[in-house]
mmCIF file of C-alpha atoms in Angstrom:
data_model
loop_
_atom_site.group_PDB
_atom_site.id
_atom_site.type_symbol
_atom_site.label_atom_id
_atom_site.label_comp_id
_atom_site.label_asym_id
_atom_site.label_seq_id
_atom_site.Cartn_x
_atom_site.Cartn_y
_atom_site.Cartn_z
ATOM 1 C CA MET I 1 -95.089 117.859 -58.145
ATOM 2 C CA THR I 2 -92.811 120.357 -58.681
ATOM 3 C CA GLN I 3 -94.395 123.198 -56.859
ATOM 4 C CA SER I 4 -94.720 120.480 -54.013
ATOM 5 C CA LYS I 5 -90.738 119.740 -54.127
ATOM 6 C CA SER I 6 -89.974 123.239 -54.041
ATOM 7 C CA HIS I 7 -92.687 123.931 -51.063
ATOM 8 C CA LEU I 8 -90.998 121.129 -49.527
ATOM 9 C CA ARG I 9 -87.491 122.538 -49.913
ATOM 10 C CA LEU I 10 -88.170 126.083 -48.662
ATOM 11 C CA ARG I 11 -89.856 124.178 -46.084
ATOM 12 C CA ALA I 12 -86.970 122.709 -44.977
ATOM 13 C CA LEU I 13 -84.778 125.593 -45.181
ATOM 14 C CA CYS I 14 -86.906 127.283 -43.073
ATOM 15 C CA GLU I 15 -87.301 124.950 -40.295
ATOM 16 C CA GLY I 16 -83.645 124.129 -40.298
ATOM 17 C CA ALA I 17 -82.854 127.803 -39.376
ATOM 18 C CA ILE I 18 -85.526 127.676 -36.906
ATOM 19 C CA PHE I 19 -84.106 124.326 -35.581
ATOM 20 C CA ILE I 20 -80.263 125.678 -35.600
ATOM 21 C CA ALA I 21 -81.775 128.907 -33.928
ATOM 22 C CA LEU I 22 -83.091 126.771 -30.986
ATOM 23 C CA ALA I 23 -79.730 124.531 -30.912
ATOM 24 C CA GLN I 24 -77.645 127.554 -30.323
ATOM 25 C CA VAL I 25 -79.967 129.507 -27.315
ATOM 26 C CA LEU I 26 -79.742 125.716 -25.751
ATOM 27 C CA SER I 27 -75.762 125.104 -26.076
ATOM 28 C CA TYR I 28 -75.959 128.652 -23.636
ATOM 29 C CA LEU I 29 -77.822 126.644 -21.114
ATOM 30 C CA LYS I 30 -75.267 124.947 -19.092
ATOM 31 C CA LEU I 31 -76.248 122.436 -16.306
ATOM 32 C CA PHE I 32 -72.419 122.060 -15.988
ATOM 33 C CA GLU I 33 -69.090 123.143 -17.793
ATOM 34 C CA LEU I 34 -65.779 121.085 -17.608
ATOM 35 C CA PRO I 35 -62.725 123.652 -17.166
ATOM 36 C CA GLN I 36 -61.507 123.486 -20.871
ATOM 37 C CA GLY I 37 -64.612 122.887 -22.933
ATOM 38 C CA GLY I 38 -67.296 120.581 -22.947
ATOM 39 C CA SER I 39 -70.719 121.271 -20.981
ATOM 40 C CA ILE I 40 -73.995 119.282 -20.283
ATOM 41 C CA THR I 41 -76.690 120.957 -22.233
ATOM 42 C CA ILE I 42 -79.845 119.363 -24.468
ATOM 43 C CA GLU I 43 -78.483 121.635 -27.420
ATOM 44 C CA MET I 44 -78.166 118.324 -29.835
ATOM 45 C CA LEU I 45 -81.887 117.483 -29.192
ATOM 46 C CA PRO I 46 -83.266 120.791 -32.099
ATOM 47 C CA ILE I 47 -80.605 118.983 -34.405
ATOM 48 C CA PHE I 48 -81.796 115.453 -33.600
ATOM 49 C CA LEU I 49 -85.311 116.186 -34.281
ATOM 50 C CA TYR I 50 -84.644 117.905 -37.432
ATOM 51 C CA CYS I 51 -82.623 115.062 -38.656
ATOM 52 C CA ALA I 52 -85.316 112.404 -37.981
ATOM 53 C CA ARG I 53 -87.800 114.993 -39.657
ATOM 54 C CA TRP I 54 -86.326 115.672 -42.741
ATOM 55 C CA GLY I 55 -83.510 112.925 -43.263
ATOM 56 C CA PHE I 56 -79.951 112.687 -44.221
ATOM 57 C CA GLY I 57 -79.339 115.295 -46.507
ATOM 58 C CA PRO I 58 -80.926 117.979 -45.109
ATOM 59 C CA GLY I 59 -79.983 116.502 -41.645
ATOM 60 C CA MET I 60 -75.919 117.078 -42.629
ATOM 61 C CA LEU I 61 -76.622 120.651 -44.458
ATOM 62 C CA THR I 62 -78.213 121.530 -41.172
ATOM 63 C CA SER I 63 -75.490 119.941 -39.157
ATOM 64 C CA PHE I 64 -72.997 122.063 -40.937
ATOM 65 C CA ALA I 65 -75.072 125.470 -40.764
ATOM 66 C CA TYR I 66 -74.936 124.738 -36.947
ATOM 67 C CA SER I 67 -71.384 123.656 -36.716
ATOM 68 C CA ILE I 68 -70.447 127.135 -38.162
ATOM 69 C CA LEU I 69 -72.359 128.854 -35.887
ATOM 70 C CA GLN I 70 -70.566 127.088 -33.152
ATOM 71 C CA ALA I 71 -67.178 127.999 -34.192
ATOM 72 C CA VAL I 72 -68.210 131.373 -34.528
ATOM 73 C CA LEU I 73 -70.282 132.174 -31.346
ATOM 74 C CA SER I 74 -68.903 129.613 -28.977
ATOM 75 C CA SER I 75 -65.089 128.942 -29.682
ATOM 76 C CA THR I 76 -63.851 130.102 -26.594
ATOM 77 C CA TYR I 77 -61.866 126.963 -25.829
ATOM 78 C CA ALA I 78 -60.682 126.520 -29.249
ATOM 79 C CA TRP I 79 -56.681 127.328 -28.728
ATOM 80 C CA THR I 80 -55.550 125.848 -32.039
ATOM 81 C CA TRP I 81 -57.019 125.484 -35.521
ATOM 82 C CA GLN I 82 -57.339 121.810 -35.055
ATOM 83 C CA SER I 83 -59.469 122.241 -32.061
ATOM 84 C CA LEU I 84 -61.637 124.880 -34.030
ATOM 85 C CA ILE I 85 -62.007 122.121 -36.783
ATOM 86 C CA GLY I 86 -62.020 119.119 -34.744
ATOM 87 C CA ASP I 87 -64.063 119.940 -31.526
ATOM 88 C CA TYR I 88 -66.490 122.470 -33.850
ATOM 89 C CA LEU I 89 -66.748 122.136 -37.122
ATOM 90 C CA LEU I 90 -66.363 118.517 -37.608
ATOM 91 C CA ALA I 91 -68.015 117.578 -34.243
ATOM 92 C CA PHE I 92 -71.003 119.310 -34.634
ATOM 93 C CA THR I 93 -71.301 118.332 -38.484
ATOM 94 C CA VAL I 94 -71.400 114.781 -37.581
ATOM 95 C CA LEU I 95 -74.383 115.269 -35.710
ATOM 96 C CA GLY I 96 -76.277 114.823 -38.946
ATOM 97 C CA PHE I 97 -75.456 111.522 -39.431
ATOM 98 C CA ALA I 98 -78.839 110.953 -36.963
ATOM 99 C CA GLY I 99 -80.535 111.549 -39.980
ATOM 100 C CA ALA I 100 -79.286 108.423 -41.636
ATOM 101 C CA CYS I 101 -81.573 106.265 -39.244
ATOM 102 C CA SER I 102 -84.652 108.675 -40.038
ATOM 103 C CA LYS I 103 -86.365 105.971 -42.184
ATOM 104 C CA LEU I 104 -85.986 103.373 -39.493
ATOM 105 C CA LYS I 105 -88.277 102.526 -37.044
ATOM 106 C CA GLY I 106 -87.293 104.528 -33.615
ATOM 107 C CA GLY I 107 -85.223 106.325 -35.886
ATOM 108 C CA PHE I 108 -85.162 109.536 -33.827
ATOM 109 C CA PHE I 109 -83.676 107.298 -31.155
ATOM 110 C CA ILE I 110 -81.358 105.096 -33.092
ATOM 111 C CA GLY I 111 -80.125 108.554 -34.856
ATOM 112 C CA THR I 112 -79.644 109.944 -31.377
ATOM 113 C CA VAL I 113 -77.404 107.574 -30.457
ATOM 114 C CA VAL I 114 -75.433 107.301 -33.600
ATOM 115 C CA GLY I 115 -75.365 111.007 -33.802
ATOM 116 C CA SER I 116 -73.931 111.309 -30.358
ATOM 117 C CA VAL I 117 -71.243 108.373 -30.584
ATOM 118 C CA ALA I 118 -69.981 110.103 -33.895
ATOM 119 C CA ARG I 119 -69.716 113.500 -32.216
ATOM 120 C CA PHE I 120 -68.004 111.600 -28.902
ATOM 121 C CA LEU I 121 -65.164 110.068 -31.663
ATOM 122 C CA VAL I 122 -64.829 113.190 -32.824
ATOM 123 C CA HIS I 123 -64.040 114.767 -29.615
ATOM 124 C CA TYR I 124 -62.160 111.891 -28.482
ATOM 125 C CA VAL I 125 -59.506 111.820 -31.077
ATOM 126 C CA VAL I 126 -59.075 115.760 -30.750
ATOM 127 C CA GLY I 127 -58.888 115.421 -27.115
ATOM 128 C CA ALA I 128 -56.154 112.600 -27.179
ATOM 129 C CA THR I 129 -54.020 114.673 -30.010
ATOM 130 C CA VAL I 130 -54.687 118.202 -29.801
ATOM 131 C CA TRP I 131 -55.346 118.656 -26.275
ATOM 132 C CA ALA I 132 -53.131 115.641 -24.967
ATOM 133 C CA GLU I 133 -50.285 117.839 -23.732
ATOM 134 C CA TYR I 134 -52.996 119.763 -21.072
ATOM 135 C CA MET I 135 -54.045 116.243 -19.535
ATOM 136 C CA PRO I 136 -53.411 116.830 -15.693
ATOM 137 C CA GLU I 137 -51.836 113.932 -13.523
ATOM 138 C CA THR I 138 -55.491 113.013 -11.897
ATOM 139 C CA PHE I 139 -58.817 113.458 -13.467
ATOM 140 C CA PHE I 140 -62.131 112.463 -11.456
ATOM 141 C CA GLY I 141 -59.771 110.669 -8.682
ATOM 142 C CA LEU I 142 -58.092 108.468 -11.277
ATOM 143 C CA THR I 143 -54.337 108.775 -12.565
ATOM 144 C CA MET I 144 -54.148 109.659 -15.887
ATOM 145 C CA THR I 145 -51.438 107.381 -17.827
ATOM 146 C CA THR I 146 -52.286 107.992 -21.719
ATOM 147 C CA PRO I 147 -53.969 110.793 -23.301
ATOM 148 C CA TRP I 148 -56.344 108.261 -24.784
ATOM 149 C CA PHE I 149 -57.832 107.198 -21.437
ATOM 150 C CA TYR I 150 -58.016 110.647 -20.235
ATOM 151 C CA SER I 151 -59.663 111.967 -23.295
ATOM 152 C CA ALA I 152 -62.562 109.202 -23.291
ATOM 153 C CA LEU I 153 -63.171 110.060 -19.704
ATOM 154 C CA TYR I 154 -63.028 113.937 -20.256
ATOM 155 C CA ASN I 155 -65.425 113.654 -23.368
ATOM 156 C CA GLY I 156 -67.656 110.784 -22.523
ATOM 157 C CA SER I 157 -68.348 112.721 -19.015
ATOM 158 C CA PHE I 158 -70.513 115.325 -20.596
ATOM 159 C CA MET I 159 -71.568 113.351 -24.091
ATOM 160 C CA LEU I 160 -73.015 110.427 -22.171
ATOM 161 C CA ILE I 161 -75.168 112.743 -20.168
ATOM 162 C CA ASP I 162 -75.881 114.876 -23.290
ATOM 163 C CA MET I 163 -76.889 111.869 -24.850
ATOM 164 C CA VAL I 164 -79.486 110.158 -22.163
ATOM 165 C CA LEU I 165 -80.866 113.923 -21.402
ATOM 166 C CA VAL I 166 -81.668 114.418 -25.193
ATOM 167 C CA LEU I 167 -83.509 110.505 -25.390
ATOM 168 C CA VAL I 168 -85.633 111.085 -22.201
ATOM 169 C CA ILE I 169 -86.667 114.555 -23.474
ATOM 170 C CA GLY I 170 -87.379 112.654 -26.850
ATOM 171 C CA ALA I 171 -89.077 109.817 -25.065
ATOM 172 C CA LEU I 172 -91.331 112.407 -23.475
ATOM 173 C CA LEU I 173 -92.229 114.431 -26.743
ATOM 174 C CA TRP I 174 -92.443 110.897 -28.745
ATOM 175 C CA LYS I 175 -96.229 110.543 -27.859
ATOM 176 C CA PRO I 176 -97.914 113.884 -28.446
ATOM 177 C CA LEU I 177 -95.501 114.865 -31.627
ATOM 178 C CA LYS I 178 -94.498 111.544 -33.306
ATOM 179 C CA LYS I 179 -96.206 112.272 -36.301
ATOM 180 C CA TYR I 180 -93.868 115.603 -36.671
ATOM 181 C CA ILE I 181 -90.849 114.181 -35.302
ATOM 182 C CA THR I 182 -91.054 111.218 -37.864
ATOM 183 C CA GLY I 183 -92.644 113.820 -40.895
ATOM 184 C CA GLU I 184 -95.427 111.921 -41.626
ATOM 185 C CA ASP I 185 -97.409 115.532 -41.662
ATOM 186 C CA LEU I 186 -94.987 116.466 -44.748
ATOM 187 C CA ARG I 187 -95.802 113.121 -46.446
ATOM 188 C CA GLY I 188 -99.565 113.816 -46.044
ATOM 189 C CA ALA I 189 -98.934 117.269 -47.384
ATOM 190 C CA ALA I 190 -97.431 116.389 -50.225
ATOM 191 C CA ALA I 191 -100.040 113.816 -50.802
ATOM 192 C CA ALA I 192 -102.742 116.169 -50.484
ATOM 193 C CA LYS I 193 -101.198 118.540 -52.864
ATOM 194 C CA ASN I 194 -100.668 115.987 -55.685
ATOM 195 C CA GLU I 195 -104.308 114.973 -55.331
ATOM 196 C CA GLY I 196 -105.397 118.402 -55.867
#
C-alpha cells in the first residue's frame, strides 16, 4: 500500500510537470491578444485535464506552479506588483479549484467552468481596481462609464472564449480518453498493485 501511494505521488508530480510545460507552450499560441494583456488561447486545457485526473490537492499545487511560471515568463503586462500578484500568481492558481469537481459526474466540464469563472473573477477585480486608470472612453463601441463594467467586458471577452474552446476540445477528447481524464486508469493500477 505504501509503495503504491509513493508511486502515485511520483506519477502525479511527473504528470504535473508535463501538463505545466504543455500549458506554457500553449500560452504562446495566441489566436488573439488584447492591447493590455489577456489573450485567446487553450493554455488552461492541460491544467483542467490534470485537475480532473488528480483532484483538488494536486490540482492546486500544479496550478500554483503554473502561476509562478506565468509570472516569470509571461508577465509582460504586469506593470505593478498588484498586477503581478493578481493577474498572474492568483489568477492562475485559482484554476486549481477545478480539481474540487473531479469526483462529480462530468467533473472535467464542471471544473472547467468553475476554474474559468474563478480566474475571470480575479482578473475582473484586478482590472477594475489596479487597471482602472487605463480605462478608455470607449471599448467594443460602447462608452465606458465605470471601471467595473469595463473590466467585465475586457476580461470576459477573452475568458469566455477560452472557456468555450476548452469545453469543446474536452468534449472531443472525452470519448476516446475518458478513463484517463477521470483517472480510472490510476485507480485500476492501484487496485492491481494492492492485489499483487
